[in-house]
PDB file of C-alpha atoms and ligand atoms in Angstrom:
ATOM      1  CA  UNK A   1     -12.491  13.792  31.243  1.00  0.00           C
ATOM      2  CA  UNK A   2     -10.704  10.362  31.952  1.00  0.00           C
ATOM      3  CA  UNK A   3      -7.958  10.350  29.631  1.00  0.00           C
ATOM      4  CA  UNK A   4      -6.984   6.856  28.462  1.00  0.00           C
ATOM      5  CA  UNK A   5      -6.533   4.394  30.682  1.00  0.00           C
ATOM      6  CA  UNK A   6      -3.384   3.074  33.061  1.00  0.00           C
ATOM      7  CA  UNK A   7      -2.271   1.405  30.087  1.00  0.00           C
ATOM      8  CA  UNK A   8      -0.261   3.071  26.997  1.00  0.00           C
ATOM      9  CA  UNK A   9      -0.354   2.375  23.624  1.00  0.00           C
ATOM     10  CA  UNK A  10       2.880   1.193  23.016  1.00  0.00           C
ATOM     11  CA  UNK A  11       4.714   3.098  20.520  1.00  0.00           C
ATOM     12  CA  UNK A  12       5.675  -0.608  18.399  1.00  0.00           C
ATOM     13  CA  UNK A  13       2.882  -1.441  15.724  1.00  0.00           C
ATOM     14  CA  UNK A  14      -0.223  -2.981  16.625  1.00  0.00           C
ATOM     15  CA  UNK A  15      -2.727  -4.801  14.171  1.00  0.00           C
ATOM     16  CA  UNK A  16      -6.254  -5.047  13.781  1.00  0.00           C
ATOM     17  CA  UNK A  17      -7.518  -8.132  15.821  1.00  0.00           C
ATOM     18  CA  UNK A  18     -10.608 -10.344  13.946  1.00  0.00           C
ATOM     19  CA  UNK A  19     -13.236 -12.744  14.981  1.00  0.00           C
ATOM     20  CA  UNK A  20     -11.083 -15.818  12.695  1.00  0.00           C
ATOM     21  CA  UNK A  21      -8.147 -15.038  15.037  1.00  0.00           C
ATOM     22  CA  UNK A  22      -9.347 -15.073  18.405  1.00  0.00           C
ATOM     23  CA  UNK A  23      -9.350 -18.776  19.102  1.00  0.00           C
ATOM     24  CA  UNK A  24      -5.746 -18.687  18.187  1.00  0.00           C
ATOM     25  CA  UNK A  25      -4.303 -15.493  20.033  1.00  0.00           C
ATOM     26  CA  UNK A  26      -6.174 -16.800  23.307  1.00  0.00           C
ATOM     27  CA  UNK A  27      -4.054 -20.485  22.457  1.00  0.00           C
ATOM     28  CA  UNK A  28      -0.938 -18.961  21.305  1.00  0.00           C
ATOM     29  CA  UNK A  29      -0.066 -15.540  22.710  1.00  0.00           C
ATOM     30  CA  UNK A  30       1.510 -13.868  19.711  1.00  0.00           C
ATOM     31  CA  UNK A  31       4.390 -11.575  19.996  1.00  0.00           C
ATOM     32  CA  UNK A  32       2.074  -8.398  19.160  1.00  0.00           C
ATOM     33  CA  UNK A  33       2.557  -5.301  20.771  1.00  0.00           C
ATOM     34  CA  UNK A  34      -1.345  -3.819  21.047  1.00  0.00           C
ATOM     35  CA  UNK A  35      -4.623  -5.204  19.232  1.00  0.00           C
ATOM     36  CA  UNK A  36      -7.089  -3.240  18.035  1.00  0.00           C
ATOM     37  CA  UNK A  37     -11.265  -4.461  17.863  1.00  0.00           C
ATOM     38  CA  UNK A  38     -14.193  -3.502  16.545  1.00  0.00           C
ATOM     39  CA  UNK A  39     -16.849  -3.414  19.104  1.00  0.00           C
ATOM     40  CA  UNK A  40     -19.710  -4.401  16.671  1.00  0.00           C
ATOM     41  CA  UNK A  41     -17.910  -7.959  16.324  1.00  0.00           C
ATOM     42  CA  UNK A  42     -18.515  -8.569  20.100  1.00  0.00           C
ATOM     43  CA  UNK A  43     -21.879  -6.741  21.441  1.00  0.00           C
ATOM     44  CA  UNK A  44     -24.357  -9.940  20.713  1.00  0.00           C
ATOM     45  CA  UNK A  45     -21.477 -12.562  20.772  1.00  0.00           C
ATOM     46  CA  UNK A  46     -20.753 -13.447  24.203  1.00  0.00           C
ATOM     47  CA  UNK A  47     -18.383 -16.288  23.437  1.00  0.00           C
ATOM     48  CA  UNK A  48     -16.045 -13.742  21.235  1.00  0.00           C
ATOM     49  CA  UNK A  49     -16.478 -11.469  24.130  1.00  0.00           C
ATOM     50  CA  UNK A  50     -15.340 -13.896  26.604  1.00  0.00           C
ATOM     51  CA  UNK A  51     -12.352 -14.481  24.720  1.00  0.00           C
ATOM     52  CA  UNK A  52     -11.669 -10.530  24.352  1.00  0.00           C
ATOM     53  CA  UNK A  53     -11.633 -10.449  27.999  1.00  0.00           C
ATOM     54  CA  UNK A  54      -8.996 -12.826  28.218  1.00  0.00           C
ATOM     55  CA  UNK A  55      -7.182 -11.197  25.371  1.00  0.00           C
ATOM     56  CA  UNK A  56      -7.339  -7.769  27.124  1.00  0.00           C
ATOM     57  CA  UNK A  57      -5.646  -9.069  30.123  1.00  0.00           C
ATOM     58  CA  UNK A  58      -2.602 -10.019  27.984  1.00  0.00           C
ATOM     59  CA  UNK A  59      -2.410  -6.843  25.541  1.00  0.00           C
ATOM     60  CA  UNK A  60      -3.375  -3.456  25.275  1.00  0.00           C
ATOM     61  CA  UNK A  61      -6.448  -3.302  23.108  1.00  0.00           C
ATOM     62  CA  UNK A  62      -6.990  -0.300  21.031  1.00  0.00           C
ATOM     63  CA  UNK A  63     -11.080  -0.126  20.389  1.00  0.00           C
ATOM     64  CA  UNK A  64     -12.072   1.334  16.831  1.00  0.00           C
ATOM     65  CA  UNK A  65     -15.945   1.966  16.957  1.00  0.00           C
ATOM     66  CA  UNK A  66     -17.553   1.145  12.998  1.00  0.00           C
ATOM     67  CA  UNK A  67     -21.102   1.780  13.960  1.00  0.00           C
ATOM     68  CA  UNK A  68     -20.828   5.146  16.268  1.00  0.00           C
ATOM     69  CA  UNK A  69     -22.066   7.044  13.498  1.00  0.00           C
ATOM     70  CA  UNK A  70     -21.359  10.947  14.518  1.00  0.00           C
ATOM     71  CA  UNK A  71     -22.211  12.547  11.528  1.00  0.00           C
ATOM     72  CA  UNK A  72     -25.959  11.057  11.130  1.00  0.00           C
ATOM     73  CA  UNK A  73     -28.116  14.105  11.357  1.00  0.00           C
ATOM     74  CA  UNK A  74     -30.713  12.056  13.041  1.00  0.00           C
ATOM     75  CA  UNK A  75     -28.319  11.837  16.187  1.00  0.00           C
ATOM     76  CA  UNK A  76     -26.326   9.498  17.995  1.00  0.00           C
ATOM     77  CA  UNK A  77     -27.935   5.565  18.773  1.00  0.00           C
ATOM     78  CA  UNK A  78     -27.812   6.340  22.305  1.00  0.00           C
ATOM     79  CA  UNK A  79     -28.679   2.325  22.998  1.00  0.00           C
ATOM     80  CA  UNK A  80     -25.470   1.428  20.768  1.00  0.00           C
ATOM     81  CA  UNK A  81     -23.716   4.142  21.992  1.00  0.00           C
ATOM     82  CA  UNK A  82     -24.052   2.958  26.291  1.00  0.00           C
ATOM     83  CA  UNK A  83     -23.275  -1.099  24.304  1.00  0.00           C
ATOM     84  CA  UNK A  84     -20.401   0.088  23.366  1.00  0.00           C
ATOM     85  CA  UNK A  85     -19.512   2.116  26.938  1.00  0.00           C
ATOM     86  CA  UNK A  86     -20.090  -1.067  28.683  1.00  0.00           C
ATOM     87  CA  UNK A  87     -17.853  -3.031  26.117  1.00  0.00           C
ATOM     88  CA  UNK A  88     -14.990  -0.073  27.174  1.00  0.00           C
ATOM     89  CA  UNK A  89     -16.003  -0.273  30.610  1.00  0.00           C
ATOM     90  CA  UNK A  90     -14.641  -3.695  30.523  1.00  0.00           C
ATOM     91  CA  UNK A  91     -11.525  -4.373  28.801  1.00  0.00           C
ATOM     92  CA  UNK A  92     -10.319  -0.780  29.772  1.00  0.00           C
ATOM     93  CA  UNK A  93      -8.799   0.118  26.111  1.00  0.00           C
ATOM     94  CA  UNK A  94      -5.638   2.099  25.791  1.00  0.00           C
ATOM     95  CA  UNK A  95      -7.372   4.221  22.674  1.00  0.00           C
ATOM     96  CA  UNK A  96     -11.154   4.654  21.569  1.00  0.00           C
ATOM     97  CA  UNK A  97     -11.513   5.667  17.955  1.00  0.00           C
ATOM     98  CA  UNK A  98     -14.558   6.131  14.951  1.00  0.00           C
ATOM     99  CA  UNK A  99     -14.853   7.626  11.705  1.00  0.00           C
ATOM    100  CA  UNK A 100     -15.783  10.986  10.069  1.00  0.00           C
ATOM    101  CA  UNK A 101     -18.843   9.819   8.358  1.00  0.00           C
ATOM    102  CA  UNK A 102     -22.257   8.726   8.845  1.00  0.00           C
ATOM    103  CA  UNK A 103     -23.577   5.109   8.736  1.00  0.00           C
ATOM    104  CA  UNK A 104     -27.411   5.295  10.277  1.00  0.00           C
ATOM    105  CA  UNK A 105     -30.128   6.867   9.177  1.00  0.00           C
ATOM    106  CA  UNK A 106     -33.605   6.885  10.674  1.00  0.00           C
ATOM    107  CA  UNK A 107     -32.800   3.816  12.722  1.00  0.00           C
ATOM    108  CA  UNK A 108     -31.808   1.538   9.821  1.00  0.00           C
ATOM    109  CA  UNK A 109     -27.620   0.857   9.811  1.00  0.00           C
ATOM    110  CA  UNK A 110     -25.827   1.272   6.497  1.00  0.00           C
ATOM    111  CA  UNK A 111     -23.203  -1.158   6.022  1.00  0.00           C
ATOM    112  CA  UNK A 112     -21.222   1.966   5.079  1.00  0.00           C
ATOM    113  CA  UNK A 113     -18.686   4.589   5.957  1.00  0.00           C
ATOM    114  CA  UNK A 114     -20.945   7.596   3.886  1.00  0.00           C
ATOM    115  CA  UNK A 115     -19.238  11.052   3.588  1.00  0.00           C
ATOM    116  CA  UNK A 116     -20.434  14.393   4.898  1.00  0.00           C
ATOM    117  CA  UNK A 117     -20.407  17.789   3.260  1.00  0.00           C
ATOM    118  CA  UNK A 118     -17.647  20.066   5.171  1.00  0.00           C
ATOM    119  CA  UNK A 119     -19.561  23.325   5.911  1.00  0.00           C
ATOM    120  CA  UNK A 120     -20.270  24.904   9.629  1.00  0.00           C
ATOM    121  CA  UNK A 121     -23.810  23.670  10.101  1.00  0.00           C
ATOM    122  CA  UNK A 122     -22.158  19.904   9.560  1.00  0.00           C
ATOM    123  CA  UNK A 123     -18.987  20.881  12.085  1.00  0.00           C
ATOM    124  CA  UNK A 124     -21.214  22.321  14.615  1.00  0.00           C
ATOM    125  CA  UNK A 125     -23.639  18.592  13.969  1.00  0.00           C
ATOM    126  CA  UNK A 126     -20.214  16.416  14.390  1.00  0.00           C
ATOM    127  CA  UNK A 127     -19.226  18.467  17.643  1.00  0.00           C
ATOM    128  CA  UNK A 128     -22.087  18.082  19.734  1.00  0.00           C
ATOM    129  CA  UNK A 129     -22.075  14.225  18.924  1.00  0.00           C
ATOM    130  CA  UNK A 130     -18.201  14.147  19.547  1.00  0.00           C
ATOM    131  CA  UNK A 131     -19.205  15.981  22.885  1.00  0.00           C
ATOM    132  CA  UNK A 132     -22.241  13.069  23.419  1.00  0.00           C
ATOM    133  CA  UNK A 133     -19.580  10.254  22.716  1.00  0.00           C
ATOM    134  CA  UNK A 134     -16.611  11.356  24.821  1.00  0.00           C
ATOM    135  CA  UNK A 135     -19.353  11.959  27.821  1.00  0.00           C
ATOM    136  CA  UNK A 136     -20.836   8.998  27.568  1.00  0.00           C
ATOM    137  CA  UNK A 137     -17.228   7.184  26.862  1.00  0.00           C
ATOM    138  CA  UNK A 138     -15.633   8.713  29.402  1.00  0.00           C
ATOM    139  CA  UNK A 139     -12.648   8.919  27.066  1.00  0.00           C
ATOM    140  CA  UNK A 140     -11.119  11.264  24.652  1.00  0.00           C
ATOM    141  CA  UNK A 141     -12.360   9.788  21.089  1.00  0.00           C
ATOM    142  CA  UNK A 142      -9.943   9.912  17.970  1.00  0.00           C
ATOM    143  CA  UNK A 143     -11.775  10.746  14.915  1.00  0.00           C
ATOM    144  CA  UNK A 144     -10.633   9.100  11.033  1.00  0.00           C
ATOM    145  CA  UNK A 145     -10.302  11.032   7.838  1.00  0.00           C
ATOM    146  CA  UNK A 146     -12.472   8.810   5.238  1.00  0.00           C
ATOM    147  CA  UNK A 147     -11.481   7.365   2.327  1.00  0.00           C
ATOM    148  CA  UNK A 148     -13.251   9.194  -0.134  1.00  0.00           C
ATOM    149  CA  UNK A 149     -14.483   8.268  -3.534  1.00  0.00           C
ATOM    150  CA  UNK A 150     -16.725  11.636  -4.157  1.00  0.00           C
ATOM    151  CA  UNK A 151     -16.887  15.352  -2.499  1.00  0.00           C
ATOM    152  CA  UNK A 152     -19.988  17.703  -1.632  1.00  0.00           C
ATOM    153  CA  UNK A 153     -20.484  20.687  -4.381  1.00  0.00           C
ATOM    154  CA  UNK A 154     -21.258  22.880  -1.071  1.00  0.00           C
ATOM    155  CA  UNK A 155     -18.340  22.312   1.161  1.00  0.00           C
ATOM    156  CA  UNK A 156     -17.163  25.646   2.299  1.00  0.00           C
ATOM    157  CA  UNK A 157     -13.952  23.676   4.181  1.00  0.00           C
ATOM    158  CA  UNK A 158     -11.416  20.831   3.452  1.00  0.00           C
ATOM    159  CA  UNK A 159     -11.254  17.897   5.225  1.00  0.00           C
ATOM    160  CA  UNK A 160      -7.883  19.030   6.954  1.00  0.00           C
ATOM    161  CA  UNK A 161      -9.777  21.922   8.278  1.00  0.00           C
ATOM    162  CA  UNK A 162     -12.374  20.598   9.249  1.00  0.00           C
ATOM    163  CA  UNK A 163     -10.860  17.530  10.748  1.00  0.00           C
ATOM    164  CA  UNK A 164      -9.007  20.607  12.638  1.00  0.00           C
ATOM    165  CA  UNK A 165     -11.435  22.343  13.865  1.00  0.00           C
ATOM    166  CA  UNK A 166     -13.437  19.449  14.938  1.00  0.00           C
ATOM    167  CA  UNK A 167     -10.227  18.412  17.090  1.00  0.00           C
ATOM    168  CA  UNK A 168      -9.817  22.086  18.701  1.00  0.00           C
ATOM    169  CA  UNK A 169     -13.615  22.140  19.236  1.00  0.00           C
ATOM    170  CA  UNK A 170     -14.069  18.828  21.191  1.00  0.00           C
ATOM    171  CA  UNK A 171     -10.744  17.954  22.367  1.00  0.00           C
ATOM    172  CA  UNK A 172     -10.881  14.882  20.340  1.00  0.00           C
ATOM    173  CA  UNK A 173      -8.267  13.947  18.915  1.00  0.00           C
ATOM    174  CA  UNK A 174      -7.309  12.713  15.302  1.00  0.00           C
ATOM    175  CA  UNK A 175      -6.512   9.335  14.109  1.00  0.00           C
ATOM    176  CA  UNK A 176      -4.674   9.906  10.680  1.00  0.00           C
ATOM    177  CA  UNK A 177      -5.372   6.789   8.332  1.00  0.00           C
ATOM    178  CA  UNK A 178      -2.250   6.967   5.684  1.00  0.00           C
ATOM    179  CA  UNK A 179      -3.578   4.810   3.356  1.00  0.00           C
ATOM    180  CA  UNK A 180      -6.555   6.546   3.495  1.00  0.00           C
ATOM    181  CA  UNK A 181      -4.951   9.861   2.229  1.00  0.00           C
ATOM    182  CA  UNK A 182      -2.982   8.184  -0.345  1.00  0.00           C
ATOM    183  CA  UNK A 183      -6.424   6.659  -1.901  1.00  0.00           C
ATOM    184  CA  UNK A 184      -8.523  10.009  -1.123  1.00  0.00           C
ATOM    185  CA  UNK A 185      -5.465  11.685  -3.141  1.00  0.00           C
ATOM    186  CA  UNK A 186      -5.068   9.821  -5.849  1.00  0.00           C
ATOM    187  CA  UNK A 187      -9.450   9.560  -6.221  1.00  0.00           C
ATOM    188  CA  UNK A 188     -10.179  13.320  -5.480  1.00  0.00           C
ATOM    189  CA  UNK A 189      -7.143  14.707  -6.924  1.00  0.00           C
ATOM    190  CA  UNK A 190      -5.339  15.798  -4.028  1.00  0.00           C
ATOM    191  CA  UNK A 191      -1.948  16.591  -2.969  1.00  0.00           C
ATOM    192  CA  UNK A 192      -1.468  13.765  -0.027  1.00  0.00           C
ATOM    193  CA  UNK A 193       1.872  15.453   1.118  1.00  0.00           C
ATOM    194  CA  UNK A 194       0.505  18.369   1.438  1.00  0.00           C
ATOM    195  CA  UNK A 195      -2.942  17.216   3.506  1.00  0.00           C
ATOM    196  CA  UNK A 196      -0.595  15.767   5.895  1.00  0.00           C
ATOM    197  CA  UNK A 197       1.190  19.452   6.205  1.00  0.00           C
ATOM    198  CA  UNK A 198      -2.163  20.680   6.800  1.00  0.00           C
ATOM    199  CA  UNK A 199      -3.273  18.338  10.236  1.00  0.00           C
ATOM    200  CA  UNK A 200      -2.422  19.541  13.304  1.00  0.00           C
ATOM    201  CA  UNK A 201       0.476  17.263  14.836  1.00  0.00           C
ATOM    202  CA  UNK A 202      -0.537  17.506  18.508  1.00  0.00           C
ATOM    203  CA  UNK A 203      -3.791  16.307  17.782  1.00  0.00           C
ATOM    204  CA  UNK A 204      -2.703  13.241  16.262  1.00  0.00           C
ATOM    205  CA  UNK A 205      -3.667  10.149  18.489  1.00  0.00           C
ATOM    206  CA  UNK A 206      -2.656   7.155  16.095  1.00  0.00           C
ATOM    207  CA  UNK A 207      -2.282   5.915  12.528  1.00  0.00           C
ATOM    208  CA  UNK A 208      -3.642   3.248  10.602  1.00  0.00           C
ATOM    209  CA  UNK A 209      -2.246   1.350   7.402  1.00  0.00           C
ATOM    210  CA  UNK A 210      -4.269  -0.480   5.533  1.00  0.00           C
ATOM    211  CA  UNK A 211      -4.688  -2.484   1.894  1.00  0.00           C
ATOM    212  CA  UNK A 212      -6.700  -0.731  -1.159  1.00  0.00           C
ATOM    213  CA  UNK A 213      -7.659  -2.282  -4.268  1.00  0.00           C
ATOM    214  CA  UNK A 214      -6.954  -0.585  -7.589  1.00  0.00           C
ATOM    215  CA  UNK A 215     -10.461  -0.687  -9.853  1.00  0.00           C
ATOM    216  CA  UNK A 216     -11.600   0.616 -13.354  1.00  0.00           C
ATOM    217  CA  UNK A 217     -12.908   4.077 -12.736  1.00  0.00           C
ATOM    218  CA  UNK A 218     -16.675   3.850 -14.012  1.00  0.00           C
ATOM    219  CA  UNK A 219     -16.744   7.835 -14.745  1.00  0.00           C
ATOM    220  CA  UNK A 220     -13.183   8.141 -16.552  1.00  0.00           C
ATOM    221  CA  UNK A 221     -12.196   5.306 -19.439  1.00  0.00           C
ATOM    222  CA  UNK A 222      -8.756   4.055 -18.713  1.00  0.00           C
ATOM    223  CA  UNK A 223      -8.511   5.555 -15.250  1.00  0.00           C
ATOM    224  CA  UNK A 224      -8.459   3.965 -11.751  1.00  0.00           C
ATOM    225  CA  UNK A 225     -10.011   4.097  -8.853  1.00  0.00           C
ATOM    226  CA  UNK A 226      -8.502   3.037  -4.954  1.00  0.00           C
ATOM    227  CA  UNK A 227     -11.033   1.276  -2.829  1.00  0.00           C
ATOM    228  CA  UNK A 228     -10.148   1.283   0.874  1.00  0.00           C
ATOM    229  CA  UNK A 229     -10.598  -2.837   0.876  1.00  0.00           C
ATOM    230  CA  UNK A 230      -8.512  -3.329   3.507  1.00  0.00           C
ATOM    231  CA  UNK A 231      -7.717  -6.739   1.876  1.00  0.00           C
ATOM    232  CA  UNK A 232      -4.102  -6.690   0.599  1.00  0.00           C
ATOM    233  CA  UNK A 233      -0.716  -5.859   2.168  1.00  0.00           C
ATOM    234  CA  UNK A 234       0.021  -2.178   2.725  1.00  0.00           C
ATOM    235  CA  UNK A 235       1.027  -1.072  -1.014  1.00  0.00           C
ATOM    236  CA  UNK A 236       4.316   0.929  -1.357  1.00  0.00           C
ATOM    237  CA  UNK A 237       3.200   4.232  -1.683  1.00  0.00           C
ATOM    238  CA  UNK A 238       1.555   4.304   1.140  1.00  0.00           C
ATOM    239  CA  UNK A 239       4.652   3.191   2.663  1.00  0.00           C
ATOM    240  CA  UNK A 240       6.901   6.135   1.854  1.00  0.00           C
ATOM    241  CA  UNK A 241       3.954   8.136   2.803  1.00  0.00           C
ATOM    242  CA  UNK A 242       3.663   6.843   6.153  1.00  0.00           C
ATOM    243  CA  UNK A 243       7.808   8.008   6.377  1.00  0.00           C
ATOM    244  CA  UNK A 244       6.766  11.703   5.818  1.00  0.00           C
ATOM    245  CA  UNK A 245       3.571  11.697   8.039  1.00  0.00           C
ATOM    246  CA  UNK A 246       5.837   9.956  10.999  1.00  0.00           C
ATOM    247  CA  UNK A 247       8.987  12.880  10.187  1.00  0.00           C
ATOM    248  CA  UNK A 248       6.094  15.674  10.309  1.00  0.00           C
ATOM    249  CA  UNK A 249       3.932  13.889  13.373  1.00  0.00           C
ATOM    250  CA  UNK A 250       7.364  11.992  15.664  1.00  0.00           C
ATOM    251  CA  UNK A 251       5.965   8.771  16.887  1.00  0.00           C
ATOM    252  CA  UNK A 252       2.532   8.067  17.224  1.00  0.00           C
ATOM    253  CA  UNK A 253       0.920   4.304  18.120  1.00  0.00           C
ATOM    254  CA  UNK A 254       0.576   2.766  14.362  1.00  0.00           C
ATOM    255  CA  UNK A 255      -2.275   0.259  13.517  1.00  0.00           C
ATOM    256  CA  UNK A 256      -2.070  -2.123  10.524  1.00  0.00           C
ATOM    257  CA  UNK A 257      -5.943  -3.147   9.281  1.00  0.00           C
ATOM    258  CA  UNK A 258      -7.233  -6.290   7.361  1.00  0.00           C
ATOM    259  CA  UNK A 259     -10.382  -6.672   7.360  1.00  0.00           C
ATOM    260  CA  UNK A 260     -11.329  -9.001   4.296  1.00  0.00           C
ATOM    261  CA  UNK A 261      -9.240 -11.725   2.802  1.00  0.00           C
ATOM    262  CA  UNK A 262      -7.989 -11.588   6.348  1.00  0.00           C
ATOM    263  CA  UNK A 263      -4.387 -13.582   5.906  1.00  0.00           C
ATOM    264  CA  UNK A 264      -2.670 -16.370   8.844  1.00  0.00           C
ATOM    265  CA  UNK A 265      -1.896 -13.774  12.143  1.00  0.00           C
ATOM    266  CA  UNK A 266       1.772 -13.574  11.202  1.00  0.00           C
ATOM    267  CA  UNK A 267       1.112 -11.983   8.063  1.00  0.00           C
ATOM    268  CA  UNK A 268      -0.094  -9.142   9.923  1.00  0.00           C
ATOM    269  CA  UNK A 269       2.860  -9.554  12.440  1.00  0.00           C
ATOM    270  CA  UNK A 270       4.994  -9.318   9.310  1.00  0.00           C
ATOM    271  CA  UNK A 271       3.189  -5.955   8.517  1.00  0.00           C
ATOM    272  CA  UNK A 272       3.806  -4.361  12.285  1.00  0.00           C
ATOM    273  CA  UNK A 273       7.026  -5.361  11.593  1.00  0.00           C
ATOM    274  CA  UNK A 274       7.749  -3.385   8.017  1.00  0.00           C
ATOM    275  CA  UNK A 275       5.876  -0.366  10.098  1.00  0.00           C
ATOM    276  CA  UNK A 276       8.463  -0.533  12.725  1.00  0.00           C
ATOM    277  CA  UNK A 277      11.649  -0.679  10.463  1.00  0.00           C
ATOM    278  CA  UNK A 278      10.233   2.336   8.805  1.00  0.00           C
ATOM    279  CA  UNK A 279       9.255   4.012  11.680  1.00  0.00           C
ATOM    280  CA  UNK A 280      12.813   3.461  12.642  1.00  0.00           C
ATOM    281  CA  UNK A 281      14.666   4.415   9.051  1.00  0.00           C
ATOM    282  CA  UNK A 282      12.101   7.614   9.146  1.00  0.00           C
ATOM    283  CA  UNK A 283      13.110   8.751  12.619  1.00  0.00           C
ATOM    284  CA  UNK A 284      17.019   8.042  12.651  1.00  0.00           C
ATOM    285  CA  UNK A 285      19.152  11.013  13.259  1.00  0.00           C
ATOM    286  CA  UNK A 286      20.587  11.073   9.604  1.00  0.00           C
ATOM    287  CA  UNK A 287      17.145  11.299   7.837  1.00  0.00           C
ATOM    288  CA  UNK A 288      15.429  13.799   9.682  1.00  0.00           C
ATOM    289  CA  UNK A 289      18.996  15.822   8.813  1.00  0.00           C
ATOM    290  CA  UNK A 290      18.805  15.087   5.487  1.00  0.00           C
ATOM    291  CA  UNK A 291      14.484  15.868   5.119  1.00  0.00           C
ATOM    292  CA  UNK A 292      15.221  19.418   6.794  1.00  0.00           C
ATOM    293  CA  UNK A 293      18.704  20.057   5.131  1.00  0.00           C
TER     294      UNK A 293
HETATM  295 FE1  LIG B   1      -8.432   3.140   9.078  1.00  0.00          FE
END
């Protein structure tokens, strides 16, 4: 299988690139290190794919698939799916990405990133589409762990194995969202340190940081729940967990996402920027001394 591409991700922090902001990175070059798309802004708008093509000749593109749904039971849209191939075929991204979730059923697309149960029927469903997709890619695909708001009664695995074993099944590899963990943590009750222990490193392909949004939790009076908005600055938890997943993972190509309220461009260069420095304070010489002293 190809692996990705002549280019490389570069290691520096790369941020979401959206439709309001094409215009101006074709006019202005900014100083960003890779940009990362969602295909389903582009298929049936050939003026925004124009300007991608320009856009790819300047910087590595990173291209994060939202409606590649590999855990519909129904199977993969096949049409979508060779859209999306030709899209790749094209601007030659440095990574190729989706979720761990479902958003199609039946032929009408949810608007949604739904969860799955974790059990070995659902694996075995989820590794013959990861199969279909990095065939008809041509690529290695990173898969996402959700943000999760609710858990199947009949999951016989966690996510971290699952997410595992889907990665040593496939060869896929894993794109760890930080954020996401943090939220899915604090919702579901986990420990986020220790889901981060749990993922294999060497499968690790990339990281994402995104906003959340802290609501009223309709099922507990006084409580909260995180909803994976992507609409606010990275918060500060999410921050110091990003430190521990780099000191357990090394470097990996970090994304930052904002996909509503979407700020000016060099707020989310200001973002790449904060990932770097930490990046940097997490991986200096004295820390890692001091995290395994
Ligand atoms: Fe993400």
């Amino acid at each position: 299988m190809q692996q990705p591409s002549r280019r490389h991700a570069s290691l520096a922090s790369g941020v979401g690139l959206r439709l309001p902001h094409l215009v101006e990175v074709v006019a202005t070059r900014p100083a960003a290190a890779w940009l990362e798309i969602h295909p389903e802004n582009f298929l049936a708008n050939p003026h925004a794919a124009e300007l991608l093509a320009e856009i790819a000749r300047h910087y590595p593109i990173s291209v994060h698939t939202v409606g590649v749904s590999i855990g519909s039971a129904g199977g993969i849209d096949r049409a979508h799916l060779a859209r999306v191939a030709r899209l790749i075929d094209a601007i030659d991204p440095v990574l190729v990405s989706g979720h761990l979730a479902w958003s199609t059923h039946a032929g009408e697309y949810l608007n949604d990133l739904l969860p799955l149960p974790y059990d070995k029927d659902t694996l075995a469903l989820l590794a013959r589409h990861v199969d279909e997709v990095q065939q008809a890619l041509g690529r290695v695909y990173l898969v996402e762990n959700p943000s999760s708001y609710l858990g199947f009664a009949g999951s016989t695995m966690t996510e971290v194995a699952f997410l595992s074993a889907l990665a040593e099944r496939t060869g896929c590899k894993l794109l760890c969202d930080v954020s996401n963990i943090y939220l899915s943590g604090h919702n579901m009750g986990f420990d986020a340190h220790a889901y981060i222990d749990g993922l294999p490193a060497d499968a690790i392909g990339e990281l994402h940081l995104g906003g959340f949004t802290a609501e009223d939790d309709p099922d507990e009076p006084g409580g909260t729940l995180l909803v994976d908005t992507h609409a606010d600055r990275i918060a500060e938890p999410a921050w110091d967990l990003y430190a521990y997943a780099l000191r357990r993972f090394g470097e990996k190509p970090t994304l930052i996402e904002w996909d509503n309220e979407i700020p000016p461009f060099a707020t989310l260069l200001v973002e790449a920027a904060r990932a770097d420095t930490v990046r940097a304070q997490a991986l200096s010489p004295e820390v890692r001394r001091a995290a395994v002293g």
